[in-house]
Amino acid sequence: MGTPLTLRNIVLATVAIGFLSILLAGVYSDPYLADEVFHYRLAKYVYEQKAIPVYDPLAHTNPLTGKNYYANEPLWHTTLAVFWTLTGQSQASGQFFQALVYLGLVFVTFLLGKELYGLESGYYAALLAASAPMVILYSILFHVDIPLMLLCALCDLMVLRKRWLWVGVILGLAFVTKRNSYFIAPAVAFCVLYYSEGRPKEKLKNLLIVLVAVAVIVAPDLYRRHTTFGLHGFVNGQQPGSIPAFIGQDRQPPPASPIVTTTPVPGVISNPEKKQPLIGGMPDRYPPRLESRR
């Protein structure tokens, strides 16, 4: 009992350090990196508007189109928005949400190791998950990668326990969290067939249960995104530039300013200090830094 007890204490200490590091580092640093700002702002808009906006209404965030489109999967953002309805919207509560996801990942990893190889292996698995630098880093940033890892680990655990309906539900939730989870679908399907008991007909039945559950979870979001953005980034046959800022609202983005050119006029001295926009509708400076605290 000495070794498992000591190992458990090491794991608990590592988890405590990781949890506090995620919480403190996130609270005392503003979201500033590109994806971090993108996901944080989308969650904030979902919380404020009670709807998923088509694009970021902060104009001119993309130098090519002038907009950042929210065509990505929204489960993490809507879940954080729901969490904010309970705690109040703030960067601190959002970071606490990320720290809770970190704890969930460590715990599910412990259960996976224990299920496969025993209690001591579970502790080692939890220690690896709790101390991995990228797990800590991407829990501080407002990214969706660690929530996706939690769902994938939980899906594997349900496969080992042969809870086929839950395998489909959790895999569907992973699909609406981040689309690179599609890559694990073939492996999950293989594991369902491998771990299923009985004749081939029973194995196929279990796989069908998983597929139906995935379809039920994913279908609403696929319908929303494909009717809004289309298969190739078009909306109602038009380029995305004409989309209203929010779903269900009539407000249109401000019209682009015409391209300004300077033509020398005889006898008139142009003002050399006045800056002219380089592209029509684009400002001569980027927007201010994101304000993350209210």
mmCIF file of C-alpha atoms in Angstrom:
data_model
loop_
_atom_site.group_PDB
_atom_site.id
_atom_site.type_symbol
_atom_site.label_atom_id
_atom_site.label_comp_id
_atom_site.label_asym_id
_atom_site.label_seq_id
_atom_site.Cartn_x
_atom_site.Cartn_y
_atom_site.Cartn_z
ATOM 1 C CA MET A 1 0.000 0.000 0.000
ATOM 2 C CA GLY A 2 2.978 2.294 0.480
ATOM 3 C CA THR A 3 3.747 2.802 -3.193
ATOM 4 C CA PRO A 4 0.142 3.466 -4.355
ATOM 5 C CA LEU A 5 -0.399 5.826 -1.406
ATOM 6 C CA THR A 6 2.753 7.818 -2.154
ATOM 7 C CA LEU A 7 1.927 7.835 -5.872
ATOM 8 C CA ARG A 8 -1.587 9.080 -5.130
ATOM 9 C CA ASN A 9 -0.222 11.969 -3.070
ATOM 10 C CA ILE A 10 2.165 12.907 -5.884
ATOM 11 C CA VAL A 11 -0.725 12.882 -8.349
ATOM 12 C CA LEU A 12 -2.907 15.014 -6.072
ATOM 13 C CA ALA A 13 -0.096 17.534 -5.544
ATOM 14 C CA THR A 14 0.568 17.713 -9.299
ATOM 15 C CA VAL A 15 -3.119 18.213 -10.050
ATOM 16 C CA ALA A 16 -3.369 20.962 -7.418
ATOM 17 C CA ILE A 17 -0.359 22.781 -8.874
ATOM 18 C CA GLY A 18 -1.712 22.437 -12.408
ATOM 19 C CA PHE A 19 -5.177 23.640 -11.388
ATOM 20 C CA LEU A 20 -3.824 26.723 -9.603
ATOM 21 C CA SER A 21 -1.419 27.472 -12.455
ATOM 22 C CA ILE A 22 -4.231 27.378 -15.001
ATOM 23 C CA LEU A 23 -6.487 29.525 -12.849
ATOM 24 C CA LEU A 24 -3.976 32.185 -11.831
ATOM 25 C CA ALA A 25 -2.194 32.466 -15.179
ATOM 26 C CA GLY A 26 -5.490 32.795 -17.000
ATOM 27 C CA VAL A 27 -6.983 35.344 -14.628
ATOM 28 C CA TYR A 28 -3.943 37.632 -14.729
ATOM 29 C CA SER A 29 -3.407 37.563 -18.502
ATOM 30 C CA ASP A 30 -5.764 38.896 -21.156
ATOM 31 C CA PRO A 31 -6.856 36.845 -24.192
ATOM 32 C CA TYR A 32 -4.622 38.134 -26.966
ATOM 33 C CA LEU A 33 -3.618 35.339 -29.376
ATOM 34 C CA ALA A 34 -5.701 34.878 -32.524
ATOM 35 C CA ASP A 35 -7.628 31.668 -31.793
ATOM 36 C CA GLU A 36 -7.875 32.548 -28.113
ATOM 37 C CA VAL A 37 -9.615 35.853 -28.886
ATOM 38 C CA PHE A 38 -11.769 34.221 -31.563
ATOM 39 C CA HIS A 39 -13.230 31.565 -29.252
ATOM 40 C CA TYR A 40 -13.563 33.882 -26.251
ATOM 41 C CA ARG A 41 -15.457 36.493 -28.230
ATOM 42 C CA LEU A 42 -17.818 33.918 -29.751
ATOM 43 C CA ALA A 43 -18.675 32.557 -26.290
ATOM 44 C CA LYS A 44 -19.222 36.118 -25.085
ATOM 45 C CA TYR A 45 -21.563 36.918 -27.996
ATOM 46 C CA VAL A 46 -23.550 33.699 -27.456
ATOM 47 C CA TYR A 47 -23.941 34.679 -23.793
ATOM 48 C CA GLU A 48 -25.038 38.234 -24.600
ATOM 49 C CA GLN A 49 -27.198 37.613 -27.679
ATOM 50 C CA LYS A 50 -28.630 34.185 -26.715
ATOM 51 C CA ALA A 51 -27.883 33.167 -30.314
ATOM 52 C CA ILE A 52 -24.895 32.168 -32.433
ATOM 53 C CA PRO A 53 -23.727 35.114 -34.574
ATOM 54 C CA VAL A 54 -22.685 34.566 -38.176
ATOM 55 C CA TYR A 55 -19.495 36.551 -37.801
ATOM 56 C CA ASP A 56 -17.657 38.715 -35.311
ATOM 57 C CA PRO A 57 -19.331 42.154 -35.390
ATOM 58 C CA LEU A 58 -16.008 43.764 -34.491
ATOM 59 C CA ALA A 59 -15.305 45.035 -37.997
ATOM 60 C CA HIS A 60 -12.071 44.594 -39.937
ATOM 61 C CA THR A 61 -10.649 41.621 -37.993
ATOM 62 C CA ASN A 62 -9.731 39.875 -41.248
ATOM 63 C CA PRO A 63 -7.650 41.932 -43.703
ATOM 64 C CA LEU A 64 -9.130 40.043 -46.686
ATOM 65 C CA THR A 65 -12.871 39.917 -45.960
ATOM 66 C CA GLY A 66 -13.114 42.293 -43.012
ATOM 67 C CA LYS A 67 -14.816 39.610 -40.896
ATOM 68 C CA ASN A 68 -14.110 36.479 -38.885
ATOM 69 C CA TYR A 69 -16.869 33.987 -39.645
ATOM 70 C CA TYR A 70 -18.218 31.697 -36.931
ATOM 71 C CA ALA A 71 -18.570 28.592 -39.089
ATOM 72 C CA ASN A 72 -16.964 26.381 -36.476
ATOM 73 C CA GLU A 73 -18.673 23.945 -34.099
ATOM 74 C CA PRO A 74 -20.264 25.807 -31.158
ATOM 75 C CA LEU A 75 -20.638 23.313 -28.289
ATOM 76 C CA TRP A 76 -17.750 24.635 -26.159
ATOM 77 C CA HIS A 77 -18.868 28.229 -26.674
ATOM 78 C CA THR A 78 -22.504 27.585 -25.813
ATOM 79 C CA THR A 79 -21.507 25.489 -22.783
ATOM 80 C CA LEU A 80 -19.320 28.315 -21.497
ATOM 81 C CA ALA A 81 -22.194 30.752 -22.130
ATOM 82 C CA VAL A 82 -24.499 28.549 -20.042
ATOM 83 C CA PHE A 83 -21.842 28.406 -17.319
ATOM 84 C CA TRP A 84 -21.694 32.208 -17.373
ATOM 85 C CA THR A 85 -25.458 32.399 -16.751
ATOM 86 C CA LEU A 86 -24.767 30.685 -13.425
ATOM 87 C CA THR A 87 -21.614 32.549 -12.435
ATOM 88 C CA GLY A 88 -21.754 35.823 -14.353
ATOM 89 C CA GLN A 89 -19.746 36.638 -17.450
ATOM 90 C CA SER A 90 -16.093 37.344 -16.732
ATOM 91 C CA GLN A 91 -12.689 36.142 -17.797
ATOM 92 C CA ALA A 92 -12.089 34.744 -14.302
ATOM 93 C CA SER A 93 -15.185 32.534 -14.361
ATOM 94 C CA GLY A 94 -14.353 31.457 -17.912
ATOM 95 C CA GLN A 95 -10.878 30.458 -16.792
ATOM 96 C CA PHE A 96 -12.357 28.567 -13.841
ATOM 97 C CA PHE A 97 -14.494 26.667 -16.370
ATOM 98 C CA GLN A 98 -11.319 25.712 -18.264
ATOM 99 C CA ALA A 99 -9.679 24.564 -15.029
ATOM 100 C CA LEU A 100 -12.678 22.333 -14.291
ATOM 101 C CA VAL A 101 -12.319 20.761 -17.730
ATOM 102 C CA TYR A 102 -8.660 20.090 -16.896
ATOM 103 C CA LEU A 103 -9.718 18.262 -13.724
ATOM 104 C CA GLY A 104 -12.234 16.245 -15.703
ATOM 105 C CA LEU A 105 -9.594 15.181 -18.217
ATOM 106 C CA VAL A 106 -7.219 14.041 -15.465
ATOM 107 C CA PHE A 107 -9.955 12.066 -13.715
ATOM 108 C CA VAL A 108 -11.197 10.327 -16.886
ATOM 109 C CA THR A 109 -7.594 9.482 -17.825
ATOM 110 C CA PHE A 110 -7.172 7.925 -14.375
ATOM 111 C CA LEU A 111 -10.296 5.813 -14.943
ATOM 112 C CA LEU A 112 -9.008 4.706 -18.342
ATOM 113 C CA GLY A 113 -5.663 3.574 -16.943
ATOM 114 C CA LYS A 114 -7.357 1.810 -14.041
ATOM 115 C CA GLU A 115 -9.835 0.073 -16.349
ATOM 116 C CA LEU A 116 -7.077 -1.206 -18.615
ATOM 117 C CA TYR A 117 -4.193 -2.084 -16.295
ATOM 118 C CA GLY A 118 -5.179 -1.545 -12.656
ATOM 119 C CA LEU A 119 -5.079 1.110 -9.940
ATOM 120 C CA GLU A 120 -1.368 1.927 -10.062
ATOM 121 C CA SER A 121 -1.466 2.368 -13.843
ATOM 122 C CA GLY A 122 -4.422 4.690 -13.356
ATOM 123 C CA TYR A 123 -2.338 6.909 -11.098
ATOM 124 C CA TYR A 124 0.500 7.009 -13.627
ATOM 125 C CA ALA A 125 -1.926 7.879 -16.426
ATOM 126 C CA ALA A 126 -3.406 10.697 -14.333
ATOM 127 C CA LEU A 127 0.090 11.974 -13.517
ATOM 128 C CA LEU A 128 1.000 12.145 -17.208
ATOM 129 C CA ALA A 129 -2.214 13.964 -18.079
ATOM 130 C CA ALA A 130 -1.931 16.401 -15.167
ATOM 131 C CA SER A 131 1.696 17.350 -15.847
ATOM 132 C CA ALA A 132 1.760 17.447 -19.661
ATOM 133 C CA PRO A 133 2.909 20.975 -20.643
ATOM 134 C CA MET A 134 0.515 21.267 -23.588
ATOM 135 C CA VAL A 135 -2.450 20.257 -21.412
ATOM 136 C CA ILE A 136 -1.602 23.053 -18.982
ATOM 137 C CA LEU A 137 -0.953 25.584 -21.752
ATOM 138 C CA TYR A 138 -4.113 24.892 -23.730
ATOM 139 C CA SER A 139 -6.168 24.993 -20.551
ATOM 140 C CA ILE A 140 -4.945 28.538 -19.897
ATOM 141 C CA LEU A 141 -5.767 29.654 -23.423
ATOM 142 C CA PHE A 142 -9.421 29.892 -24.399
ATOM 143 C CA HIS A 143 -9.100 27.015 -26.868
ATOM 144 C CA VAL A 144 -11.376 24.004 -27.398
ATOM 145 C CA ASP A 145 -8.618 21.374 -27.553
ATOM 146 C CA ILE A 146 -8.698 20.240 -23.916
ATOM 147 C CA PRO A 147 -12.516 19.949 -23.804
ATOM 148 C CA LEU A 148 -12.225 17.837 -26.962
ATOM 149 C CA MET A 149 -9.572 15.640 -25.329
ATOM 150 C CA LEU A 150 -11.900 15.136 -22.373
ATOM 151 C CA LEU A 151 -14.720 13.982 -24.649
ATOM 152 C CA CYS A 152 -12.438 11.640 -26.610
ATOM 153 C CA ALA A 153 -11.100 10.058 -23.411
ATOM 154 C CA LEU A 154 -14.637 9.685 -22.061
ATOM 155 C CA CYS A 155 -15.704 8.062 -25.345
ATOM 156 C CA ASP A 156 -12.871 5.523 -25.005
ATOM 157 C CA LEU A 157 -13.948 4.789 -21.441
ATOM 158 C CA MET A 158 -17.511 4.108 -22.584
ATOM 159 C CA VAL A 159 -16.159 1.741 -25.255
ATOM 160 C CA LEU A 160 -14.294 -0.242 -22.599
ATOM 161 C CA ARG A 161 -17.446 -0.406 -20.475
ATOM 162 C CA LYS A 162 -19.540 -1.339 -23.543
ATOM 163 C CA ARG A 163 -22.032 1.485 -23.087
ATOM 164 C CA TRP A 164 -22.765 1.808 -26.793
ATOM 165 C CA LEU A 165 -25.455 4.464 -26.599
ATOM 166 C CA TRP A 166 -23.166 6.683 -24.528
ATOM 167 C CA VAL A 167 -20.343 6.056 -26.984
ATOM 168 C CA GLY A 168 -22.492 7.548 -29.738
ATOM 169 C CA VAL A 169 -23.702 10.457 -27.621
ATOM 170 C CA ILE A 170 -20.202 11.451 -26.493
ATOM 171 C CA LEU A 171 -18.719 11.000 -29.977
ATOM 172 C CA GLY A 172 -21.469 13.248 -31.334
ATOM 173 C CA LEU A 173 -20.648 15.870 -28.700
ATOM 174 C CA ALA A 174 -17.003 15.667 -29.786
ATOM 175 C CA PHE A 175 -18.099 16.269 -33.394
ATOM 176 C CA VAL A 176 -19.887 19.492 -32.415
ATOM 177 C CA THR A 177 -16.905 20.639 -30.343
ATOM 178 C CA LYS A 178 -14.191 20.510 -32.999
ATOM 179 C CA ARG A 179 -14.290 18.871 -36.393
ATOM 180 C CA ASN A 180 -10.872 17.214 -36.201
ATOM 181 C CA SER A 181 -12.613 14.713 -33.916
ATOM 182 C CA TYR A 182 -13.870 13.167 -37.167
ATOM 183 C CA PHE A 183 -10.486 11.459 -37.448
ATOM 184 C CA ILE A 184 -11.134 9.243 -34.414
ATOM 185 C CA ALA A 185 -14.460 7.967 -35.779
ATOM 186 C CA PRO A 186 -12.958 5.022 -37.749
ATOM 187 C CA ALA A 187 -11.005 3.903 -34.673
ATOM 188 C CA VAL A 188 -14.112 4.135 -32.485
ATOM 189 C CA ALA A 189 -16.125 2.121 -35.006
ATOM 190 C CA PHE A 190 -13.417 -0.558 -35.064
ATOM 191 C CA CYS A 191 -13.336 -0.691 -31.261
ATOM 192 C CA VAL A 192 -17.119 -1.029 -31.093
ATOM 193 C CA LEU A 193 -16.962 -4.072 -33.363
ATOM 194 C CA TYR A 194 -13.922 -5.471 -31.551
ATOM 195 C CA TYR A 195 -15.250 -5.149 -28.009
ATOM 196 C CA SER A 196 -18.841 -6.129 -28.814
ATOM 197 C CA GLU A 197 -19.826 -9.610 -27.761
ATOM 198 C CA GLY A 198 -21.927 -12.073 -29.712
ATOM 199 C CA ARG A 199 -22.410 -12.870 -33.376
ATOM 200 C CA PRO A 200 -21.581 -10.429 -36.212
ATOM 201 C CA LYS A 201 -25.235 -9.409 -36.314
ATOM 202 C CA GLU A 202 -25.048 -8.250 -32.675
ATOM 203 C CA LYS A 203 -21.823 -6.368 -33.355
ATOM 204 C CA LEU A 204 -23.401 -4.525 -36.281
ATOM 205 C CA LYS A 205 -26.428 -3.715 -34.143
ATOM 206 C CA ASN A 206 -24.190 -2.078 -31.529
ATOM 207 C CA LEU A 207 -22.425 -0.093 -34.247
ATOM 208 C CA LEU A 208 -25.786 1.053 -35.595
ATOM 209 C CA ILE A 209 -26.760 2.283 -32.113
ATOM 210 C CA VAL A 210 -23.587 4.374 -32.039
ATOM 211 C CA LEU A 211 -24.173 5.813 -35.514
ATOM 212 C CA VAL A 212 -27.787 6.748 -34.801
ATOM 213 C CA ALA A 213 -26.797 8.504 -31.561
ATOM 214 C CA VAL A 214 -24.052 10.426 -33.376
ATOM 215 C CA ALA A 215 -26.493 11.475 -36.124
ATOM 216 C CA VAL A 216 -29.074 12.741 -33.632
ATOM 217 C CA ILE A 217 -26.479 14.865 -31.813
ATOM 218 C CA VAL A 218 -24.759 16.248 -34.915
ATOM 219 C CA ALA A 219 -27.706 16.819 -37.292
ATOM 220 C CA PRO A 220 -29.011 20.128 -35.797
ATOM 221 C CA ASP A 221 -25.620 21.825 -35.960
ATOM 222 C CA LEU A 222 -24.866 20.518 -39.458
ATOM 223 C CA TYR A 223 -28.216 21.892 -40.618
ATOM 224 C CA ARG A 224 -27.533 25.274 -39.003
ATOM 225 C CA ARG A 225 -24.057 25.653 -40.473
ATOM 226 C CA HIS A 226 -24.851 24.377 -43.959
ATOM 227 C CA THR A 227 -27.985 26.493 -44.332
ATOM 228 C CA THR A 228 -26.061 29.551 -43.139
ATOM 229 C CA PHE A 229 -22.693 29.081 -44.822
ATOM 230 C CA GLY A 230 -23.322 26.419 -47.470
ATOM 231 C CA LEU A 231 -20.888 23.691 -48.405
ATOM 232 C CA HIS A 232 -18.307 26.049 -49.897
ATOM 233 C CA GLY A 233 -18.578 29.192 -47.777
ATOM 234 C CA PHE A 234 -21.465 30.811 -49.671
ATOM 235 C CA VAL A 235 -24.652 32.094 -48.091
ATOM 236 C CA ASN A 236 -27.870 32.027 -50.123
ATOM 237 C CA GLY A 237 -25.832 31.950 -53.319
ATOM 238 C CA GLN A 238 -23.933 35.116 -52.375
ATOM 239 C CA GLN A 239 -20.494 35.778 -51.066
ATOM 240 C CA PRO A 240 -20.345 35.898 -47.236
ATOM 241 C CA GLY A 241 -19.695 39.644 -47.282
ATOM 242 C CA SER A 242 -23.421 40.411 -47.431
ATOM 243 C CA ILE A 243 -24.426 38.380 -44.362
ATOM 244 C CA PRO A 244 -26.191 40.245 -41.533
ATOM 245 C CA ALA A 245 -24.134 40.480 -38.378
ATOM 246 C CA PHE A 246 -26.428 38.364 -36.209
ATOM 247 C CA ILE A 247 -28.888 35.592 -36.943
ATOM 248 C CA GLY A 248 -32.437 36.804 -36.405
ATOM 249 C CA GLN A 249 -31.535 40.497 -36.510
ATOM 250 C CA ASP A 250 -31.928 43.029 -39.285
ATOM 251 C CA ARG A 251 -28.799 44.991 -38.554
ATOM 252 C CA GLN A 252 -26.448 45.104 -41.512
ATOM 253 C CA PRO A 253 -22.716 45.735 -41.369
ATOM 254 C CA PRO A 254 -21.735 49.330 -42.109
ATOM 255 C CA PRO A 255 -21.222 50.043 -45.812
ATOM 256 C CA ALA A 256 -17.653 49.998 -46.993
ATOM 257 C CA SER A 257 -16.070 53.345 -47.657
ATOM 258 C CA PRO A 258 -15.165 53.967 -51.289
ATOM 259 C CA ILE A 259 -11.566 53.630 -52.361
ATOM 260 C CA VAL A 260 -9.916 56.972 -52.060
ATOM 261 C CA THR A 261 -7.311 57.918 -54.578
ATOM 262 C CA THR A 262 -5.281 61.047 -54.776
ATOM 263 C CA THR A 263 -4.907 62.759 -58.137
ATOM 264 C CA PRO A 264 -2.541 65.724 -58.272
ATOM 265 C CA VAL A 265 -4.388 68.930 -59.203
ATOM 266 C CA PRO A 266 -2.415 71.812 -60.664
ATOM 267 C CA GLY A 267 -2.048 74.640 -58.202
ATOM 268 C CA VAL A 268 -3.323 72.573 -55.225
ATOM 269 C CA ILE A 269 -0.934 71.178 -52.634
ATOM 270 C CA SER A 270 -2.239 67.951 -51.135
ATOM 271 C CA ASN A 271 -1.924 67.377 -47.395
ATOM 272 C CA PRO A 272 0.981 64.930 -46.964
ATOM 273 C CA GLU A 273 0.031 64.203 -43.325
ATOM 274 C CA LYS A 274 -3.464 62.890 -44.139
ATOM 275 C CA LYS A 275 -3.423 59.092 -44.463
ATOM 276 C CA GLN A 276 -5.570 57.502 -47.139
ATOM 277 C CA PRO A 277 -7.041 54.011 -46.702
ATOM 278 C CA LEU A 278 -5.230 51.312 -48.639
ATOM 279 C CA ILE A 279 -8.349 49.219 -49.282
ATOM 280 C CA GLY A 280 -11.933 50.372 -49.504
ATOM 281 C CA GLY A 281 -13.656 50.059 -46.144
ATOM 282 C CA MET A 282 -10.489 49.161 -44.244
ATOM 283 C CA PRO A 283 -9.212 51.350 -41.407
ATOM 284 C CA ASP A 284 -5.673 52.635 -41.182
ATOM 285 C CA ARG A 285 -5.170 50.858 -37.858
ATOM 286 C CA TYR A 286 -6.241 47.585 -36.287
ATOM 287 C CA PRO A 287 -8.926 47.481 -33.571
ATOM 288 C CA PRO A 288 -7.865 48.013 -29.964
ATOM 289 C CA ARG A 289 -6.892 45.123 -27.763
ATOM 290 C CA LEU A 290 -9.752 42.931 -26.589
ATOM 291 C CA GLU A 291 -11.344 44.027 -23.339
ATOM 292 C CA SER A 292 -11.924 40.780 -21.468
ATOM 293 C CA ARG A 293 -13.171 42.083 -18.109
ATOM 294 C CA ARG A 294 -16.454 43.846 -17.538
#
